[in-house]
Amino acid sequence: MNVINPATGELLATLQEDTASTLIQKYELLKEAQPQWAAESLEQRITVLQRFEQLLQQHTERLAAVLTSEVGKPLQQSVNEINGARTRIQWLTSHAAAYLQPEVMTSTDTLEERIVYEPLGVIGNISAWNYPYLVGVNVFVPALLAGNAVLYKPSEFASLTGLEIGRLLYEAGVPEHVFQVAIGGGSTGEGMLELPLSGYFFTGSYKTGQYIYEKVAPKMVPCQCELGGKDPLYVADDVADVAAVAAATADGAFYNNGQSCCAVERIYVQEKIYDAYVEAFVKEVKSWKMGLPTEPGVYIGALTRPAQIELLSHQIADARAKGASVLTGGEAVNGPGNYFEPTVLVNVNHSMDLMQEESFGPIIGIMKVKDDAEAIRQMADTQYGLTAAVYSSSAGRAQQILAQLNTGTGYWNCCDRVSAALPWSGRGHSGFGATLSHAGLRAFTHPKAYHLRK
Ligand code: NAD
């Protein structure tokens, strides 16, 4: 399998893909090693994962360079991602004892009722490329803490990073047979679906997630899907500083070239402030530097997948044909590398793919709305349910709107953000199950109920 630098088109490496038989070998090793890992004390496993976090810190510069070389994000954003992953590991390791230790629920002279959180066994993690450290850490860190062995498949667009993660986990003290990296694309993922794994944890698109969920169903094992989104953001007319909100929300839409599951994908602005907002938003977007992700000051790097350029061009053409206007951008940039101008469209409506299908790129539609009721109607008009954001001076007004939306996350005066202390979960086509928080620590366990009559 060739690994190509999306910013230059240069060949970075050629890797051996896993086959059905190497996957079976890896699975057998994991299955044999898992009970011993689970028998270690929780404190021991916490110490090992804390060491992994320290190694990420020690090697940040080199790891960021590898990440940027294969996914095309600006170097500083790669550093930010690794630092963000470290913060999550710190939270997970410092809360593992509280949420994974046995809990005594009832204790009388004659009866004890206790919950023990047993590991699932050997779990599969099929992962995405847009934040390989963040979405990987969400799964393999709590899985390992809980005593599972992990077969981890990084995306074919982030394989070098996946291999680095494996090496650093071993250096930190995770036994090699407790964590194995599977290399390859969809067919390697398919191979994992053939294995008798004890749980499947998937991050990726709705289409693949739906397929995996169906394939895993007959196995009767846990399956979690963290999928895409079409996340809406509403700016109410009572915001204090329209220009500041425009700049912050533009970052929420375009950070990482819009390739975030929780990137802002649709914006609704109340009519009174609409013109001022759009003007400030476009000014902000025009101020960004696009170019080689290794160049200082670049905010818009290369798109990771060449195929995305066609999808973005299609969404813009479809929107234009239905009456939208492009205020800035609108075109792919001639190669080498996968570059697309950051694009802002107005006069948009929900008949356009731009406002219905995940763009996962540097384009955004901004729509004028009359009032909160219309904003709620438009925001709710989607199959997805990952996040929604409201900007307003009133906490009550914002929360009243967010409570009516069927999403896993609600943001007031912020967006495109994840916290290790809170569950990360989708609804509808954005998936189900949670990572992070106490729910995410326990997602990799079976709670066993003990009824102990004294
Ligand atoms: P994708 O669905 O194309 O691929 C995801 C993974 O699935 C890859 O590792 C891929 O090799 C594997 N895969 C592909 N076909 C498979 C098959 N038939 N069987 C088994 N595995 C298979 O998604 P992607 O392009 O890597 O990621 C982008 C998507 O991920 C976007 O929709 C984004 O919103 C979503 N995402 C969601 C979250 C979240 O937390 N909700 C986080 C990051 C990304």
Short mmCIF file of C-alpha atoms and ligand atoms in Angstrom, two decimals:
data_model
loop_
_atom_site.label_atom_id
_atom_site.label_comp_id
_atom_site.label_asym_id
_atom_site.label_seq_id
_atom_site.Cartn_x
_atom_site.Cartn_y
_atom_site.Cartn_z
CA MET A 1 0.00 0.00 0.00
CA ASN A 2 1.44 3.38 -1.01
CA VAL A 3 1.34 6.29 1.44
CA ILE A 4 1.16 9.58 -0.45
CA ASN A 5 1.79 13.08 0.91
CA PRO A 6 -1.50 14.89 0.10
CA ALA A 7 0.24 18.28 0.04
CA THR A 8 2.85 17.37 -2.57
CA GLY A 9 1.79 14.11 -4.20
CA GLU A 10 5.13 12.61 -3.14
CA LEU A 11 5.38 8.91 -2.20
CA LEU A 12 6.18 8.67 1.52
CA ALA A 13 6.29 4.92 2.08
CA THR A 14 5.10 1.58 0.82
CA LEU A 15 3.59 -0.64 3.49
CA GLN A 16 2.66 -4.29 3.58
CA GLU A 17 -1.12 -4.61 3.96
CA ASP A 18 -2.54 -7.20 6.31
CA THR A 19 -4.22 -10.23 4.79
CA ALA A 20 -6.87 -12.56 6.17
CA SER A 21 -4.16 -14.89 7.46
CA THR A 22 -2.00 -12.21 9.13
CA LEU A 23 -5.15 -10.83 10.79
CA ILE A 24 -5.94 -14.27 12.19
CA GLN A 25 -2.36 -14.57 13.49
CA LYS A 26 -2.62 -11.18 15.18
CA TYR A 27 -5.97 -12.11 16.67
CA GLU A 28 -4.57 -15.38 18.09
CA LEU A 29 -1.70 -13.52 19.76
CA LEU A 30 -4.09 -10.98 21.26
CA LYS A 31 -6.46 -13.66 22.50
CA GLU A 32 -3.68 -15.52 24.25
CA ALA A 33 -2.14 -12.42 25.85
CA GLN A 34 -5.33 -10.64 26.97
CA PRO A 35 -6.07 -12.59 30.21
CA GLN A 36 -2.62 -11.83 31.60
CA TRP A 37 -3.00 -8.12 30.80
CA ALA A 38 -6.40 -8.13 32.52
CA ALA A 39 -4.83 -9.86 35.54
CA GLU A 40 -2.36 -7.01 36.06
CA SER A 41 -3.51 -4.46 38.60
CA LEU A 42 -5.46 -1.46 37.32
CA GLU A 43 -2.74 0.75 38.85
CA GLN A 44 -0.14 -1.00 36.69
CA ARG A 45 -2.12 -0.44 33.51
CA ILE A 46 -2.70 3.20 34.47
CA THR A 47 1.06 3.67 34.96
CA VAL A 48 1.77 2.21 31.51
CA LEU A 49 -0.72 4.52 29.79
CA GLN A 50 0.63 7.51 31.70
CA ARG A 51 4.06 6.63 30.32
CA PHE A 52 2.54 6.58 26.83
CA GLU A 53 1.30 10.13 27.41
CA GLN A 54 4.80 11.21 28.46
CA LEU A 55 6.29 9.62 25.34
CA LEU A 56 3.83 11.57 23.18
CA GLN A 57 5.09 14.72 24.87
CA GLN A 58 8.75 13.78 24.35
CA HIS A 59 8.27 13.02 20.66
CA THR A 60 5.67 15.66 19.77
CA GLU A 61 7.75 17.41 17.12
CA ARG A 62 8.64 14.26 15.20
CA LEU A 63 5.13 12.78 15.50
CA ALA A 64 3.57 16.04 14.30
CA ALA A 65 5.83 16.01 11.24
CA VAL A 66 4.76 12.44 10.41
CA LEU A 67 1.09 13.31 10.89
CA THR A 68 1.28 16.41 8.70
CA SER A 69 3.16 14.51 6.01
CA GLU A 70 0.37 11.97 5.58
CA VAL A 71 -2.82 13.95 6.31
CA GLY A 72 -1.84 17.44 5.11
CA LYS A 73 -2.92 19.48 8.16
CA PRO A 74 -0.80 22.49 9.16
CA LEU A 75 2.07 21.50 11.44
CA GLN A 76 0.75 23.58 14.34
CA GLN A 77 -2.60 21.78 14.10
CA SER A 78 -0.75 18.44 14.29
CA VAL A 79 1.00 19.64 17.45
CA ASN A 80 -2.38 20.80 18.82
CA GLU A 81 -3.85 17.38 18.11
CA ILE A 82 -1.09 15.53 19.95
CA ASN A 83 -1.39 17.91 22.91
CA GLY A 84 -5.16 17.39 22.87
CA ALA A 85 -4.67 13.62 22.90
CA ARG A 86 -2.34 13.98 25.89
CA THR A 87 -5.00 15.95 27.79
CA ARG A 88 -7.52 13.18 27.11
CA ILE A 89 -5.09 10.48 28.30
CA GLN A 90 -4.45 12.48 31.47
CA TRP A 91 -8.17 12.64 32.16
CA LEU A 92 -8.76 8.96 31.36
CA THR A 93 -5.83 7.71 33.45
CA SER A 94 -6.70 9.91 36.41
CA HIS A 95 -10.36 8.81 36.43
CA ALA A 96 -9.93 5.12 35.55
CA ALA A 97 -9.72 4.03 39.18
CA ALA A 98 -12.95 5.82 40.08
CA TYR A 99 -14.98 4.27 37.27
CA LEU A 100 -13.41 0.86 36.60
CA GLN A 101 -12.94 -0.44 40.12
CA PRO A 102 -15.55 -2.79 41.59
CA GLU A 103 -18.42 -0.94 43.25
CA VAL A 104 -20.29 -2.13 46.30
CA MET A 105 -23.89 -0.99 45.82
CA THR A 106 -25.49 -2.58 48.89
CA SER A 107 -23.82 -3.83 52.05
CA THR A 108 -25.81 -5.24 54.96
CA ASP A 109 -25.12 -7.93 57.56
CA THR A 110 -26.56 -10.55 55.27
CA LEU A 111 -26.03 -9.31 51.72
CA GLU A 112 -23.49 -7.58 49.52
CA GLU A 113 -24.35 -6.42 46.00
CA ARG A 114 -21.34 -5.56 43.91
CA ILE A 115 -20.60 -4.54 40.31
CA VAL A 116 -17.35 -5.71 38.73
CA TYR A 117 -16.29 -4.13 35.41
CA GLU A 118 -14.84 -6.99 33.37
CA PRO A 119 -13.00 -6.34 30.11
CA LEU A 120 -14.75 -7.36 26.90
CA GLY A 121 -11.73 -9.37 25.65
CA VAL A 122 -10.10 -8.64 22.29
CA ILE A 123 -11.69 -5.58 20.74
CA GLY A 124 -11.38 -4.18 17.22
CA ASN A 125 -10.85 -0.47 16.60
CA ILE A 126 -11.44 0.61 13.01
CA SER A 127 -10.41 4.25 12.90
CA ALA A 128 -10.55 7.45 10.84
CA TRP A 129 -7.76 9.69 9.50
CA ASN A 130 -8.92 13.23 10.32
CA TYR A 131 -7.71 13.18 13.95
CA PRO A 132 -5.93 9.83 14.24
CA TYR A 133 -4.52 10.57 17.70
CA LEU A 134 -7.77 11.92 19.14
CA VAL A 135 -10.18 9.34 17.76
CA GLY A 136 -7.66 6.54 18.41
CA VAL A 137 -7.04 7.57 22.02
CA ASN A 138 -10.82 7.72 22.65
CA VAL A 139 -10.90 3.97 22.04
CA PHE A 140 -7.62 2.20 22.66
CA VAL A 141 -6.67 4.03 25.89
CA PRO A 142 -9.84 3.19 27.88
CA ALA A 143 -9.92 -0.27 26.24
CA LEU A 144 -6.39 -1.02 27.46
CA LEU A 145 -7.06 0.52 30.88
CA ALA A 146 -10.03 -1.81 31.31
CA GLY A 147 -7.87 -4.87 30.52
CA ASN A 148 -8.74 -5.51 26.88
CA ALA A 149 -6.38 -6.42 24.07
CA VAL A 150 -6.79 -4.25 20.96
CA LEU A 151 -6.59 -4.87 17.25
CA TYR A 152 -6.22 -1.32 15.98
CA LYS A 153 -6.68 -0.42 12.33
CA PRO A 154 -5.71 3.14 11.58
CA SER A 155 -7.19 4.60 8.44
CA GLU A 156 -5.23 3.86 5.28
CA PHE A 157 -4.67 7.66 5.19
CA ALA A 158 -3.02 7.67 8.65
CA SER A 159 -1.08 4.41 8.72
CA LEU A 160 2.33 5.91 9.52
CA THR A 161 0.80 7.55 12.58
CA GLY A 162 -0.88 4.26 13.50
CA LEU A 163 2.48 2.49 13.42
CA GLU A 164 4.06 5.26 15.54
CA ILE A 165 1.27 4.84 18.10
CA GLY A 166 1.98 1.10 18.26
CA ARG A 167 5.72 1.63 18.77
CA LEU A 168 5.18 4.17 21.57
CA LEU A 169 2.64 1.97 23.36
CA TYR A 170 5.18 -0.88 23.37
CA GLU A 171 7.88 1.45 24.62
CA ALA A 172 5.52 2.58 27.38
CA GLY A 173 5.11 -1.03 28.51
CA VAL A 174 2.02 -2.37 26.72
CA PRO A 175 2.97 -5.96 25.81
CA GLU A 176 3.30 -6.36 22.06
CA HIS A 177 0.71 -9.11 22.00
CA VAL A 178 -1.85 -6.91 23.74
CA PHE A 179 -1.91 -4.23 21.04
CA GLN A 180 -1.57 -5.02 17.36
CA VAL A 181 -1.76 -2.66 14.41
CA ALA A 182 -3.60 -3.83 11.28
CA ILE A 183 -2.51 -2.07 8.11
CA GLY A 184 -4.73 -1.48 5.10
CA GLY A 185 -7.98 0.01 3.85
CA GLY A 186 -11.53 -1.29 3.53
CA SER A 187 -10.51 -4.88 2.78
CA THR A 188 -8.42 -5.06 5.98
CA GLY A 189 -11.41 -3.66 7.87
CA GLU A 190 -13.57 -6.35 6.22
CA GLY A 191 -11.04 -8.95 7.41
CA MET A 192 -11.52 -7.70 10.98
CA LEU A 193 -15.28 -8.18 10.63
CA GLU A 194 -14.61 -11.85 9.88
CA LEU A 195 -12.75 -12.34 13.19
CA PRO A 196 -14.60 -13.36 16.38
CA LEU A 197 -13.72 -10.13 18.18
CA SER A 198 -15.47 -9.30 21.47
CA GLY A 199 -16.43 -5.77 20.43
CA TYR A 200 -16.18 -3.40 17.47
CA PHE A 201 -15.46 0.29 17.90
CA PHE A 202 -15.70 2.22 14.68
CA THR A 203 -15.02 5.86 13.78
CA GLY A 204 -15.80 6.91 10.23
CA SER A 205 -18.57 7.64 7.79
CA TYR A 206 -22.25 6.80 8.15
CA LYS A 207 -22.09 4.55 5.09
CA THR A 208 -19.28 2.37 6.45
CA GLY A 209 -20.69 2.47 9.98
CA GLN A 210 -24.06 1.22 8.86
CA TYR A 211 -22.39 -1.62 6.94
CA ILE A 212 -20.24 -2.59 9.95
CA TYR A 213 -23.19 -2.50 12.34
CA GLU A 214 -25.13 -4.89 10.08
CA LYS A 215 -22.16 -7.26 9.70
CA VAL A 216 -21.43 -7.31 13.45
CA ALA A 217 -25.06 -7.76 14.55
CA PRO A 218 -25.15 -11.59 14.31
CA LYS A 219 -22.08 -11.82 16.55
CA MET A 220 -24.10 -10.33 19.45
CA VAL A 221 -21.15 -8.33 20.76
CA PRO A 222 -20.96 -4.62 21.56
CA CYS A 223 -20.59 -2.34 18.55
CA GLN A 224 -20.14 1.44 18.76
CA CYS A 225 -20.21 3.81 15.82
CA GLU A 226 -18.90 7.40 15.94
CA LEU A 227 -19.95 8.76 12.58
CA GLY A 228 -20.25 11.94 10.57
CA GLY A 229 -22.33 15.03 11.10
CA LYS A 230 -23.97 18.02 9.46
CA ASP A 231 -23.59 20.16 12.52
CA PRO A 232 -25.66 23.37 12.63
CA LEU A 233 -24.81 26.66 14.32
CA TYR A 234 -27.23 29.49 15.05
CA VAL A 235 -26.25 33.09 15.73
CA ALA A 236 -29.04 34.96 17.54
CA ASP A 237 -29.51 38.72 17.24
CA ASP A 238 -28.49 39.42 20.86
CA VAL A 239 -24.79 38.51 20.53
CA ALA A 240 -22.59 41.24 21.96
CA ASP A 241 -19.88 41.32 19.31
CA VAL A 242 -20.95 40.15 15.86
CA ALA A 243 -17.46 40.37 14.33
CA ALA A 244 -15.86 38.33 17.12
CA VAL A 245 -18.59 35.69 16.81
CA ALA A 246 -18.07 35.59 13.03
CA ALA A 247 -14.31 34.99 13.45
CA ALA A 248 -14.76 32.31 16.12
CA THR A 249 -17.42 30.46 14.17
CA ALA A 250 -15.41 30.63 10.94
CA ASP A 251 -12.66 28.79 12.81
CA GLY A 252 -15.26 26.23 13.92
CA ALA A 253 -16.16 25.61 10.29
CA PHE A 254 -12.69 25.66 8.71
CA TYR A 255 -10.23 24.35 11.32
CA ASN A 256 -8.45 21.26 9.93
CA ASN A 257 -9.83 22.26 6.53
CA GLY A 258 -13.34 21.49 7.77
CA GLN A 259 -12.38 17.82 8.15
CA SER A 260 -13.70 17.43 11.69
CA CYS A 261 -16.65 15.28 12.60
CA CYS A 262 -17.93 18.20 14.70
CA ALA A 263 -16.96 20.94 12.26
CA VAL A 264 -19.69 23.54 11.82
CA GLU A 265 -21.37 22.50 8.55
CA ARG A 266 -24.37 24.87 8.39
CA ILE A 267 -24.84 28.38 9.76
CA TYR A 268 -28.14 30.17 10.47
CA VAL A 269 -28.08 33.87 11.34
CA GLN A 270 -30.96 36.01 12.55
CA GLU A 271 -31.88 38.62 9.94
CA LYS A 272 -31.11 41.71 12.05
CA ILE A 273 -27.39 40.91 12.24
CA TYR A 274 -27.10 38.81 9.09
CA ASP A 275 -25.33 41.37 6.86
CA ALA A 276 -22.79 42.36 9.52
CA TYR A 277 -22.09 38.71 10.35
CA VAL A 278 -21.58 37.65 6.73
CA GLU A 279 -19.27 40.60 6.03
CA ALA A 280 -17.07 39.83 9.06
CA PHE A 281 -17.12 36.09 8.30
CA VAL A 282 -15.94 36.56 4.72
CA LYS A 283 -13.27 39.04 5.85
CA GLU A 284 -11.94 36.43 8.29
CA VAL A 285 -11.91 33.66 5.67
CA LYS A 286 -10.09 35.89 3.16
CA SER A 287 -7.40 36.64 5.75
CA TRP A 288 -6.21 33.02 5.92
CA LYS A 289 -3.08 31.75 4.26
CA MET A 290 -3.43 28.58 2.21
CA GLY A 291 -0.40 26.52 1.23
CA LEU A 292 2.07 23.85 2.20
CA PRO A 293 1.14 22.64 5.70
CA THR A 294 4.79 22.76 6.72
CA GLU A 295 5.00 26.51 6.01
CA PRO A 296 4.63 28.77 9.05
CA GLY A 297 1.41 30.76 9.24
CA VAL A 298 -0.57 28.45 6.94
CA TYR A 299 -4.12 27.86 8.22
CA ILE A 300 -5.60 26.02 5.21
CA GLY A 301 -3.41 23.05 4.31
CA ALA A 302 -4.08 20.19 1.93
CA LEU A 303 -7.17 18.02 1.96
CA THR A 304 -6.29 14.48 2.97
CA ARG A 305 -8.21 12.60 0.26
CA PRO A 306 -8.13 13.59 -3.41
CA ALA A 307 -11.68 12.24 -3.87
CA GLN A 308 -13.07 14.97 -1.59
CA ILE A 309 -12.35 17.64 -4.22
CA GLU A 310 -14.96 16.14 -6.52
CA LEU A 311 -17.56 16.03 -3.73
CA LEU A 312 -16.95 19.69 -2.79
CA SER A 313 -17.10 20.78 -6.44
CA HIS A 314 -20.37 18.89 -6.83
CA GLN A 315 -21.92 20.50 -3.72
CA ILE A 316 -20.96 23.98 -4.95
CA ALA A 317 -22.26 23.35 -8.49
CA ASP A 318 -25.52 21.92 -7.12
CA ALA A 319 -25.97 24.91 -4.77
CA ARG A 320 -25.20 27.42 -7.54
CA ALA A 321 -27.67 25.74 -9.89
CA LYS A 322 -30.34 26.12 -7.19
CA GLY A 323 -29.66 29.84 -6.60
CA ALA A 324 -26.73 30.08 -4.16
CA SER A 325 -24.04 32.76 -4.50
CA VAL A 326 -20.36 32.17 -3.78
CA LEU A 327 -18.88 35.07 -1.80
CA THR A 328 -15.33 33.78 -1.72
CA GLY A 329 -13.51 30.68 -2.99
CA GLY A 330 -15.41 28.04 -4.95
CA GLU A 331 -12.63 26.31 -6.84
CA ALA A 332 -10.10 23.52 -6.47
CA VAL A 333 -6.49 24.64 -6.86
CA ASN A 334 -4.41 22.98 -9.55
CA GLY A 335 -1.98 20.37 -8.16
CA PRO A 336 0.36 19.03 -7.06
CA GLY A 337 -1.45 18.32 -3.82
CA ASN A 338 -5.14 18.38 -2.87
CA TYR A 339 -6.05 22.01 -2.31
CA PHE A 340 -9.46 23.66 -2.30
CA GLU A 341 -10.18 27.34 -1.73
CA PRO A 342 -12.06 28.09 1.50
CA THR A 343 -15.56 28.79 0.23
CA VAL A 344 -18.51 30.73 1.64
CA LEU A 345 -21.98 30.44 0.07
CA VAL A 346 -25.13 32.46 0.80
CA ASN A 347 -28.70 32.36 -0.56
CA VAL A 348 -28.65 28.69 0.36
CA ASN A 349 -31.60 26.45 1.25
CA HIS A 350 -32.27 22.87 2.25
CA SER A 351 -32.93 21.62 -1.28
CA MET A 352 -29.14 21.82 -1.75
CA ASP A 353 -26.79 18.93 -0.93
CA LEU A 354 -24.54 21.54 0.69
CA MET A 355 -27.11 21.93 3.50
CA GLN A 356 -27.98 18.22 3.81
CA GLU A 357 -24.92 16.03 3.11
CA GLU A 358 -21.68 16.11 5.08
CA SER A 359 -19.14 18.29 3.19
CA PHE A 360 -16.07 17.43 5.27
CA GLY A 361 -14.11 20.19 3.61
CA PRO A 362 -13.52 23.96 3.54
CA ILE A 363 -16.97 25.05 2.42
CA ILE A 364 -19.92 26.49 4.33
CA GLY A 365 -23.44 27.72 3.62
CA ILE A 366 -24.85 30.66 5.63
CA MET A 367 -28.62 31.12 5.74
CA LYS A 368 -30.74 34.00 7.02
CA VAL A 369 -33.53 33.11 9.50
CA LYS A 370 -36.39 35.19 10.93
CA ASP A 371 -36.42 33.99 14.54
CA ASP A 372 -35.52 31.19 16.98
CA ALA A 373 -38.44 29.04 15.83
CA GLU A 374 -37.24 29.08 12.23
CA ALA A 375 -33.66 28.41 13.37
CA ILE A 376 -34.81 25.36 15.36
CA ARG A 377 -36.80 24.06 12.37
CA GLN A 378 -33.79 24.36 10.05
CA MET A 379 -31.28 22.97 12.54
CA ALA A 380 -33.49 19.94 13.19
CA ASP A 381 -33.88 19.22 9.46
CA THR A 382 -31.15 16.56 9.21
CA GLN A 383 -30.58 12.83 9.53
CA TYR A 384 -27.45 13.51 11.61
CA GLY A 385 -27.23 14.27 15.33
CA LEU A 386 -23.69 14.92 16.50
CA THR A 387 -23.55 18.53 17.76
CA ALA A 388 -25.42 21.84 17.55
CA ALA A 389 -24.30 25.31 18.64
CA VAL A 390 -26.09 28.51 19.63
CA TYR A 391 -24.44 31.91 20.03
CA SER A 392 -26.50 34.28 22.16
CA SER A 393 -26.05 36.56 25.17
CA SER A 394 -28.76 34.58 26.95
CA ALA A 395 -27.89 31.20 28.48
CA GLY A 396 -31.57 30.45 28.96
CA ARG A 397 -32.47 31.19 25.36
CA ALA A 398 -29.58 29.08 24.04
CA GLN A 399 -30.28 26.11 26.29
CA GLN A 400 -33.96 26.21 25.51
CA ILE A 401 -33.06 25.85 21.80
CA LEU A 402 -30.39 23.18 22.34
CA ALA A 403 -32.77 21.08 24.45
CA GLN A 404 -35.08 20.75 21.44
CA LEU A 405 -32.40 19.31 19.15
CA ASN A 406 -31.69 15.59 18.89
CA THR A 407 -27.90 15.74 19.20
CA GLY A 408 -25.28 14.16 21.44
CA THR A 409 -23.68 17.53 22.20
CA GLY A 410 -24.95 21.11 22.64
CA TYR A 411 -22.67 24.16 22.59
CA TRP A 412 -23.46 27.63 23.94
CA ASN A 413 -21.09 30.35 22.69
CA CYS A 414 -18.57 27.77 21.52
CA CYS A 415 -18.36 25.05 18.88
CA ASP A 416 -16.14 22.31 17.37
CA ARG A 417 -14.84 21.24 20.77
CA VAL A 418 -14.56 17.96 22.66
CA SER A 419 -13.90 17.43 26.37
CA ALA A 420 -12.60 14.20 27.91
CA ALA A 421 -14.89 14.79 30.90
CA LEU A 422 -18.04 14.65 28.76
CA PRO A 423 -19.51 11.80 26.71
CA TRP A 424 -18.80 12.01 23.01
CA SER A 425 -21.73 10.48 21.21
CA GLY A 426 -23.90 10.82 18.16
CA ARG A 427 -27.56 10.20 17.39
CA GLY A 428 -29.28 9.15 14.19
CA HIS A 429 -26.81 8.89 11.30
CA SER A 430 -24.06 10.22 13.59
CA GLY A 431 -24.00 6.86 15.35
CA PHE A 432 -24.52 5.58 18.88
CA GLY A 433 -22.63 4.70 22.02
CA ALA A 434 -20.26 7.03 23.84
CA THR A 435 -16.54 7.46 24.24
CA LEU A 436 -14.79 9.70 26.82
CA SER A 437 -16.20 10.54 30.29
CA HIS A 438 -17.22 7.81 32.73
CA ALA A 439 -19.47 6.36 30.00
CA GLY A 440 -16.50 5.99 27.65
CA LEU A 441 -14.31 4.38 30.30
CA ARG A 442 -16.99 1.78 30.95
CA ALA A 443 -17.84 1.23 27.27
CA PHE A 444 -15.08 -1.37 27.04
CA THR A 445 -16.38 -3.47 29.93
CA HIS A 446 -19.16 -5.86 30.82
CA PRO A 447 -20.63 -4.92 34.18
CA LYS A 448 -21.00 -8.16 36.13
CA ALA A 449 -23.54 -8.19 38.97
CA TYR A 450 -22.61 -10.13 42.09
CA HIS A 451 -25.33 -11.02 44.61
CA LEU A 452 -23.39 -12.23 47.64
CA ARG A 453 -25.53 -13.68 50.44
CA LYS A 454 -23.49 -13.78 53.63
P1 NAD B 1 -14.54 5.83 6.25
O1 NAD B 1 -15.89 5.32 6.65
O2 NAD B 1 -14.24 5.96 4.81
O3 NAD B 1 -13.40 4.91 6.84
C1 NAD B 1 -13.26 4.70 8.24
C2 NAD B 1 -12.50 3.41 8.48
O4 NAD B 1 -13.28 2.32 8.01
C3 NAD B 1 -11.15 3.33 7.76
O5 NAD B 1 -10.22 2.77 8.64
C4 NAD B 1 -11.46 2.43 6.60
O6 NAD B 1 -10.34 1.74 6.11
C5 NAD B 1 -12.48 1.47 7.20
N1 NAD B 1 -13.36 0.78 6.24
C6 NAD B 1 -13.76 1.23 5.02
N2 NAD B 1 -14.61 0.32 4.45
C7 NAD B 1 -14.72 -0.69 5.34
C8 NAD B 1 -15.44 -1.93 5.33
N3 NAD B 1 -16.21 -2.28 4.30
N4 NAD B 1 -15.35 -2.73 6.40
C9 NAD B 1 -14.59 -2.38 7.47
N5 NAD B 1 -13.87 -1.26 7.52
C10 NAD B 1 -13.93 -0.41 6.48
O7 NAD B 1 -14.36 7.23 7.00
P2 NAD B 1 -13.11 8.21 6.95
O8 NAD B 1 -13.07 8.87 5.62
O9 NAD B 1 -11.88 7.54 7.45
O10 NAD B 1 -13.49 9.27 8.06
C11 NAD B 1 -14.29 10.38 7.80
C12 NAD B 1 -15.65 10.20 8.44
O11 NAD B 1 -15.48 9.91 9.83
C13 NAD B 1 -16.48 11.47 8.40
O12 NAD B 1 -17.80 11.12 8.11
C14 NAD B 1 -16.36 12.00 9.84
O13 NAD B 1 -17.40 12.84 10.20
C15 NAD B 1 -16.32 10.74 10.62
N6 NAD B 1 -15.72 10.95 11.92
C16 NAD B 1 -16.52 10.87 13.04
C17 NAD B 1 -15.99 11.10 14.30
C18 NAD B 1 -16.84 11.06 15.53
O14 NAD B 1 -16.29 11.07 16.61
N7 NAD B 1 -18.16 11.02 15.43
C19 NAD B 1 -14.63 11.40 14.43
C20 NAD B 1 -13.85 11.45 13.28
C21 NAD B 1 -14.41 11.22 12.05
#
